[in-house]
Short mmCIF file of C-alpha atoms and ligand atoms in Angstrom, two decimals:
data_model
loop_
_atom_site.label_atom_id
_atom_site.label_comp_id
_atom_site.label_asym_id
_atom_site.label_seq_id
_atom_site.Cartn_x
_atom_site.Cartn_y
_atom_site.Cartn_z
CA MET Q 17 46.69 -40.52 63.54
CA GLU Q 18 43.32 -40.70 65.24
CA LEU Q 19 40.99 -43.71 65.06
CA ILE Q 20 37.40 -42.54 65.26
CA THR Q 21 34.46 -44.92 65.49
CA SER Q 22 31.56 -42.60 66.30
CA VAL Q 23 29.68 -40.43 63.80
CA ALA Q 24 29.41 -37.58 66.32
CA GLU Q 25 33.16 -37.55 67.02
CA MET Q 26 34.03 -37.67 63.33
CA ALA Q 27 31.69 -34.77 62.55
CA LEU Q 28 33.10 -32.78 65.48
CA ALA Q 29 36.70 -33.35 64.38
CA THR Q 30 36.04 -32.09 60.87
CA SER Q 31 33.95 -29.12 62.00
CA ASN Q 32 36.80 -28.09 64.35
CA TRP Q 33 39.26 -28.25 61.45
CA GLN Q 34 36.94 -26.31 59.18
CA ALA Q 35 36.37 -23.65 61.86
CA VAL Q 36 40.05 -22.74 61.54
CA GLY Q 37 39.96 -22.80 57.75
CA LEU Q 38 41.52 -26.24 57.15
CA LYS Q 39 40.48 -28.13 54.03
CA VAL Q 40 39.59 -31.80 54.46
CA GLY Q 41 40.10 -34.60 51.91
CA LEU Q 42 38.20 -37.90 52.23
CA VAL Q 43 39.25 -41.35 50.98
CA PRO Q 44 36.39 -43.85 51.36
CA THR Q 45 37.45 -47.52 51.48
CA MET Q 46 36.24 -50.91 52.67
CA GLY Q 47 39.66 -51.71 54.13
CA TYR Q 48 42.05 -54.61 53.49
CA LEU Q 49 44.15 -51.98 51.84
CA HIS Q 50 46.61 -52.31 48.98
CA GLU Q 51 48.79 -49.84 47.09
CA GLY Q 52 45.81 -48.68 45.02
CA HIS Q 53 44.05 -47.42 48.14
CA ILE Q 54 47.29 -45.92 49.43
CA SER Q 55 47.80 -44.01 46.18
CA LEU Q 56 44.43 -42.31 46.84
CA ALA Q 57 45.50 -41.46 50.41
CA LYS Q 58 48.83 -40.02 49.19
CA ARG Q 59 47.10 -37.90 46.56
CA ALA Q 60 44.69 -36.64 49.25
CA ARG Q 61 47.67 -35.94 51.52
CA ALA Q 62 49.28 -33.78 48.83
CA GLU Q 63 46.11 -31.78 48.14
CA ASN Q 64 44.50 -31.14 51.56
CA ASP Q 65 45.30 -29.80 55.05
CA LYS Q 66 43.65 -32.79 56.74
CA VAL Q 67 43.03 -36.27 55.37
CA VAL Q 68 40.33 -38.65 56.58
CA ALA Q 69 40.23 -42.25 55.33
CA SER Q 70 37.15 -44.30 56.08
CA ILE Q 71 37.20 -48.06 56.53
CA PHE Q 72 33.70 -49.45 56.42
CA VAL Q 73 32.52 -52.69 54.84
CA ASN Q 74 29.10 -51.37 53.92
CA PRO Q 75 26.45 -54.09 54.28
CA LEU Q 76 23.98 -52.11 52.11
CA GLN Q 77 26.04 -52.54 48.96
CA PHE Q 78 26.33 -56.33 49.14
CA GLY Q 79 23.62 -58.60 47.76
CA PRO Q 80 22.31 -61.51 49.87
CA LYS Q 81 24.49 -63.99 47.96
CA GLU Q 82 27.60 -61.81 47.94
CA ASP Q 83 30.73 -61.83 50.07
CA PHE Q 84 29.85 -59.36 52.88
CA SER Q 85 30.60 -61.68 55.79
CA ARG Q 86 33.76 -63.14 54.25
CA TYR Q 87 35.06 -59.81 52.87
CA PRO Q 88 38.71 -59.65 54.06
CA ARG Q 89 39.47 -57.44 57.06
CA ASP Q 90 42.76 -56.49 58.77
CA LEU Q 91 42.36 -53.26 60.71
CA GLU Q 92 45.76 -53.20 62.33
CA ARG Q 93 47.60 -53.56 59.04
CA ASP Q 94 45.32 -50.95 57.41
CA LEU Q 95 46.00 -48.44 60.21
CA ASN Q 96 49.76 -48.85 59.77
CA LEU Q 97 49.52 -48.31 56.02
CA LEU Q 98 47.33 -45.22 56.41
CA GLU Q 99 49.58 -43.75 59.06
CA GLY Q 100 52.52 -44.26 56.68
CA ALA Q 101 50.61 -42.36 53.99
CA GLY Q 102 50.17 -39.39 56.34
CA VAL Q 103 46.44 -39.77 57.02
CA ASP Q 104 45.21 -37.68 59.98
CA ALA Q 105 42.13 -39.66 60.98
CA VAL Q 106 40.58 -43.02 60.18
CA PHE Q 107 36.82 -43.23 60.44
CA HIS Q 108 35.88 -46.83 61.21
CA PRO Q 109 32.27 -47.06 62.37
CA THR Q 110 30.32 -50.26 63.01
CA PRO Q 111 27.31 -51.05 60.80
CA GLN Q 112 25.15 -50.31 63.88
CA GLU Q 113 26.72 -46.84 64.18
CA MET Q 114 26.05 -46.03 60.50
CA TYR Q 115 22.62 -47.69 60.37
CA PRO Q 116 21.12 -47.53 63.85
CA GLU Q 117 17.75 -49.03 64.68
CA GLY Q 118 15.07 -47.29 62.64
CA PHE Q 119 17.42 -46.13 59.87
CA ASN Q 120 15.18 -45.92 56.84
CA ALA Q 121 16.50 -43.63 54.13
CA SER Q 122 18.42 -44.01 50.91
CA ILE Q 123 19.98 -42.09 48.06
CA GLU Q 124 19.61 -43.52 44.60
CA VAL Q 125 20.90 -42.43 41.20
CA LEU Q 126 18.64 -43.75 38.45
CA GLY Q 127 19.39 -44.69 34.85
CA ILE Q 128 23.14 -45.32 34.74
CA THR Q 129 22.79 -47.74 37.66
CA ASP Q 130 20.64 -50.16 35.59
CA VAL Q 131 23.50 -51.42 33.40
CA LEU Q 132 26.86 -53.22 33.85
CA GLU Q 133 27.56 -53.72 37.58
CA GLY Q 134 24.06 -52.44 38.42
CA ALA Q 135 22.42 -55.06 36.20
CA HIS Q 136 24.40 -57.89 37.82
CA ARG Q 137 24.32 -56.55 41.38
CA PRO Q 138 20.79 -55.24 42.04
CA GLY Q 139 20.77 -52.64 44.83
CA HIS Q 140 24.57 -52.34 44.86
CA PHE Q 141 24.75 -48.71 43.76
CA LYS Q 142 21.87 -47.68 46.00
CA GLY Q 143 23.99 -49.00 48.88
CA VAL Q 144 27.07 -47.19 47.56
CA THR Q 145 25.38 -43.81 47.07
CA THR Q 146 23.63 -44.05 50.44
CA VAL Q 147 26.86 -44.69 52.34
CA VAL Q 148 28.89 -42.19 50.32
CA ALA Q 149 26.24 -39.48 50.88
CA LYS Q 150 26.36 -40.24 54.62
CA LEU Q 151 30.18 -40.05 54.60
CA PHE Q 152 30.06 -36.72 52.73
CA ASN Q 153 27.61 -35.33 55.31
CA ILE Q 154 29.61 -36.63 58.29
CA VAL Q 155 33.08 -35.59 57.06
CA SER Q 156 32.16 -32.53 54.89
CA PRO Q 157 35.23 -32.91 52.67
CA CYS Q 158 36.31 -30.34 50.08
CA LYS Q 159 37.61 -33.20 47.94
CA ALA Q 160 36.83 -36.92 47.89
CA TYR Q 161 39.06 -39.49 46.19
CA PHE Q 162 37.89 -42.49 44.16
CA GLY Q 163 39.64 -45.02 41.91
CA GLN Q 164 39.06 -45.37 38.17
CA LYS Q 165 39.16 -49.14 38.89
CA ASP Q 166 35.45 -48.82 39.76
CA ALA Q 167 34.50 -46.89 36.63
CA GLN Q 168 30.73 -47.13 37.03
CA GLN Q 169 30.98 -46.14 40.69
CA VAL Q 170 32.86 -43.02 39.54
CA ALA Q 171 30.12 -42.17 37.02
CA VAL Q 172 27.36 -42.77 39.60
CA ILE Q 173 29.01 -40.72 42.37
CA LYS Q 174 29.81 -37.84 40.02
CA LYS Q 175 26.16 -37.83 38.95
CA MET Q 176 24.95 -37.91 42.57
CA VAL Q 177 27.22 -34.95 43.43
CA ARG Q 178 26.05 -32.99 40.38
CA ASP Q 179 22.34 -33.79 40.70
CA LEU Q 180 22.15 -33.22 44.47
CA ASN Q 181 24.63 -30.29 44.67
CA PHE Q 182 27.05 -31.82 47.14
CA PRO Q 183 29.57 -28.98 47.68
CA LEU Q 184 32.76 -30.91 46.96
CA GLU Q 185 35.09 -32.02 44.20
CA ILE Q 186 35.42 -35.66 43.15
CA VAL Q 187 39.02 -36.60 42.31
CA ILE Q 188 39.56 -39.72 40.21
CA CYS Q 189 42.84 -41.63 40.57
CA PRO Q 190 44.33 -44.13 38.09
CA THR Q 191 44.13 -47.91 38.60
CA LEU Q 192 47.22 -49.45 40.19
CA ARG Q 193 48.18 -52.87 38.85
CA GLU Q 194 50.37 -55.81 39.74
CA ALA Q 195 53.48 -56.34 37.55
CA ASP Q 196 51.52 -58.71 35.26
CA GLY Q 197 48.67 -56.23 34.74
CA LEU Q 198 46.10 -57.58 37.21
CA ALA Q 199 44.32 -54.61 38.81
CA MET Q 200 44.98 -54.50 42.55
CA SER Q 201 41.88 -55.50 44.50
CA SER Q 202 41.13 -56.63 48.04
CA ARG Q 203 39.33 -59.59 46.42
CA ASN Q 204 42.49 -60.91 44.66
CA ILE Q 205 43.29 -62.74 47.91
CA TYR Q 206 40.39 -65.14 47.22
CA LEU Q 207 42.06 -66.46 44.03
CA SER Q 208 43.71 -69.90 43.97
CA VAL Q 209 47.17 -70.13 42.35
CA ASP Q 210 45.65 -71.20 39.00
CA GLU Q 211 42.90 -68.59 39.16
CA ARG Q 212 45.49 -65.91 39.94
CA LYS Q 213 47.39 -66.84 36.76
CA ALA Q 214 44.19 -66.88 34.71
CA ALA Q 215 43.05 -63.53 36.17
CA THR Q 216 45.52 -61.60 33.99
CA VAL Q 217 43.04 -62.30 31.19
CA LEU Q 218 41.06 -59.16 32.09
CA TYR Q 219 44.12 -56.99 31.43
CA ARG Q 220 44.99 -58.98 28.31
CA ALA Q 221 41.48 -58.61 26.89
CA LEU Q 222 41.41 -54.87 27.63
CA THR Q 223 44.86 -54.39 26.10
CA ALA Q 224 43.84 -56.31 22.95
CA ALA Q 225 40.78 -54.10 22.50
CA GLN Q 226 42.77 -50.94 23.17
CA THR Q 227 45.37 -51.93 20.57
CA ALA Q 228 42.65 -52.76 18.03
CA PHE Q 229 40.98 -49.39 18.72
CA GLU Q 230 44.26 -47.54 18.30
CA ASN Q 231 44.81 -49.38 15.02
CA GLY Q 232 41.53 -48.04 13.70
CA ASN Q 233 38.93 -50.63 14.79
CA ARG Q 234 36.08 -48.33 15.87
CA GLN Q 235 33.26 -50.90 15.90
CA GLY Q 236 31.67 -51.48 19.32
CA ASP Q 237 30.52 -55.02 18.45
CA ALA Q 238 33.91 -56.03 17.06
CA LEU Q 239 35.76 -54.77 20.15
CA ARG Q 240 33.36 -56.66 22.47
CA LYS Q 241 33.84 -59.82 20.37
CA LEU Q 242 37.60 -59.46 20.55
CA MET Q 243 37.55 -59.13 24.36
CA ASN Q 244 35.20 -62.13 24.66
CA GLU Q 245 37.56 -64.20 22.50
CA VAL Q 246 40.54 -63.40 24.72
CA ILE Q 247 38.53 -64.23 27.86
CA SER Q 248 37.31 -67.53 26.43
CA SER Q 249 40.94 -68.61 25.97
CA GLU Q 250 41.06 -69.05 29.77
CA THR Q 251 38.87 -71.97 30.84
CA LEU Q 252 38.71 -70.74 34.46
CA ALA Q 253 37.32 -67.34 33.39
CA LYS Q 254 33.53 -66.90 33.18
CA PRO Q 255 32.48 -63.42 32.03
CA ASP Q 256 29.43 -61.73 33.60
CA TYR Q 257 29.58 -58.96 31.01
CA VAL Q 258 31.95 -57.37 28.52
CA SER Q 259 31.19 -53.81 27.55
CA VAL Q 260 32.20 -51.08 25.11
CA ALA Q 261 30.26 -48.05 26.25
CA ASN Q 262 30.13 -44.28 26.45
CA PRO Q 263 31.91 -43.41 29.74
CA GLU Q 264 29.34 -40.80 30.74
CA ASP Q 265 25.94 -42.39 30.13
CA LEU Q 266 27.33 -45.97 30.00
CA ARG Q 267 25.30 -46.78 26.88
CA GLU Q 268 26.74 -49.56 24.76
CA TYR Q 269 28.24 -48.68 21.42
CA ALA Q 270 26.82 -51.04 18.81
CA GLY Q 271 28.21 -50.08 15.40
CA LEU Q 272 30.71 -47.35 14.60
CA ILE Q 273 31.93 -45.36 17.61
CA PRO Q 274 31.61 -41.65 16.70
CA THR Q 275 34.99 -39.88 16.47
CA GLY Q 276 35.78 -37.71 19.46
CA LYS Q 277 33.57 -39.71 21.83
CA GLY Q 278 35.15 -41.38 24.87
CA VAL Q 279 35.13 -45.17 25.15
CA LEU Q 280 34.92 -47.21 28.33
CA LEU Q 281 36.01 -50.82 27.91
CA SER Q 282 34.87 -52.75 30.98
CA MET Q 283 34.16 -56.25 32.19
CA ALA Q 284 33.31 -58.44 35.14
CA VAL Q 285 34.72 -61.96 35.11
CA ARG Q 286 34.24 -64.79 37.59
CA PHE Q 287 36.95 -67.21 38.67
CA GLY Q 288 35.21 -69.81 40.81
CA SER Q 289 33.38 -67.79 43.48
CA THR Q 290 35.56 -64.68 42.97
CA ARG Q 291 34.28 -61.89 40.78
CA LEU Q 292 36.77 -59.37 39.38
CA ILE Q 293 36.15 -56.15 37.47
CA ASP Q 294 38.48 -54.02 35.37
CA ASN Q 295 38.30 -51.30 32.74
CA PHE Q 296 40.26 -49.03 30.44
CA GLN Q 297 39.04 -45.62 29.47
CA LEU Q 298 40.21 -44.77 25.94
P1 LIG F 7 37.22 -50.47 48.01
O1 LIG F 7 37.91 -50.63 49.32
O2 LIG F 7 37.36 -51.63 47.10
O3 LIG F 7 35.81 -49.97 48.14
O4 LIG F 7 38.02 -49.30 47.26
C1 LIG F 7 38.15 -48.03 47.84
C2 LIG F 7 38.62 -47.06 46.79
O5 LIG F 7 39.87 -47.48 46.26
C3 LIG F 7 37.64 -46.97 45.61
O6 LIG F 7 37.53 -45.62 45.20
C4 LIG F 7 38.32 -47.81 44.56
O7 LIG F 7 37.99 -47.45 43.24
C5 LIG F 7 39.78 -47.53 44.85
N1 LIG F 7 40.61 -48.60 44.33
C6 LIG F 7 40.40 -49.95 44.45
N2 LIG F 7 41.33 -50.64 43.77
C7 LIG F 7 42.16 -49.72 43.20
C8 LIG F 7 43.33 -49.81 42.36
N3 LIG F 7 43.81 -50.98 41.98
N4 LIG F 7 43.91 -48.65 41.99
C9 LIG F 7 43.40 -47.45 42.36
N5 LIG F 7 42.31 -47.31 43.15
C10 LIG F 7 41.70 -48.42 43.56
#
């Protein structure tokens, strides 16, 4: 497995592969990898001739009060895990390499970025789409792999690809969870022992709403209330938002959810200074 830190070398590697007809799959990550990330890499391995994983903690997608500088990093461990998953090359540029002096461009998807994560993290998705567009241009993948764990990110990237005609396929992979239901996340490491126990409340709230929905409760407001009630049973849990929305346009369902329409249950909940997100798509 190659470790590549320069944009020019990464672009050259993929253009050499493509010149001989090899198809490239890309798995963008911010590192500090867990089994969720590795499941994306394994899926990419099964579906492409060459697999590139990127490890880049993208400063553009963190707000000034967010955890950019303390975001966990462990390159050596990540490289071992990716090698084990059969990845061919890891692209690990510095912020300076991605955003050299004078860098002054951005890609922004409007509308669906105003709600949910976008409403609580201004500028976050502009940072995400800018870096993902750069990665797509540098690596030129045929397929790029993203986790359903970040449901709004999935919707935003799919819209960017559609609206701007990026010539690739977005592949969405299911959320991997710990045995007690907590969605795997690099940020779980921040949780204290008590917060870690309380953090299963996201999964419990989502499961309660899913069960209610399956038993015929099709009222957006009632499902939101139910999730809020479960969350408030944990004193350490402070919700940023709880949502019952259409998975495509991310608009909230208020009253009756029309039959045949998809439903995205999602939430962001704080435990001390740690903010966790999770979702179920029904
Ligand atoms: P991150 O390093 O957090 O930016 O995540 C990189 C990719 O892994 C994103 O597409 C995430 O949605 C995906 N991912 C993160 N956590 C999980 C998980 N628990 N299961 C599956 N995919 C995940």
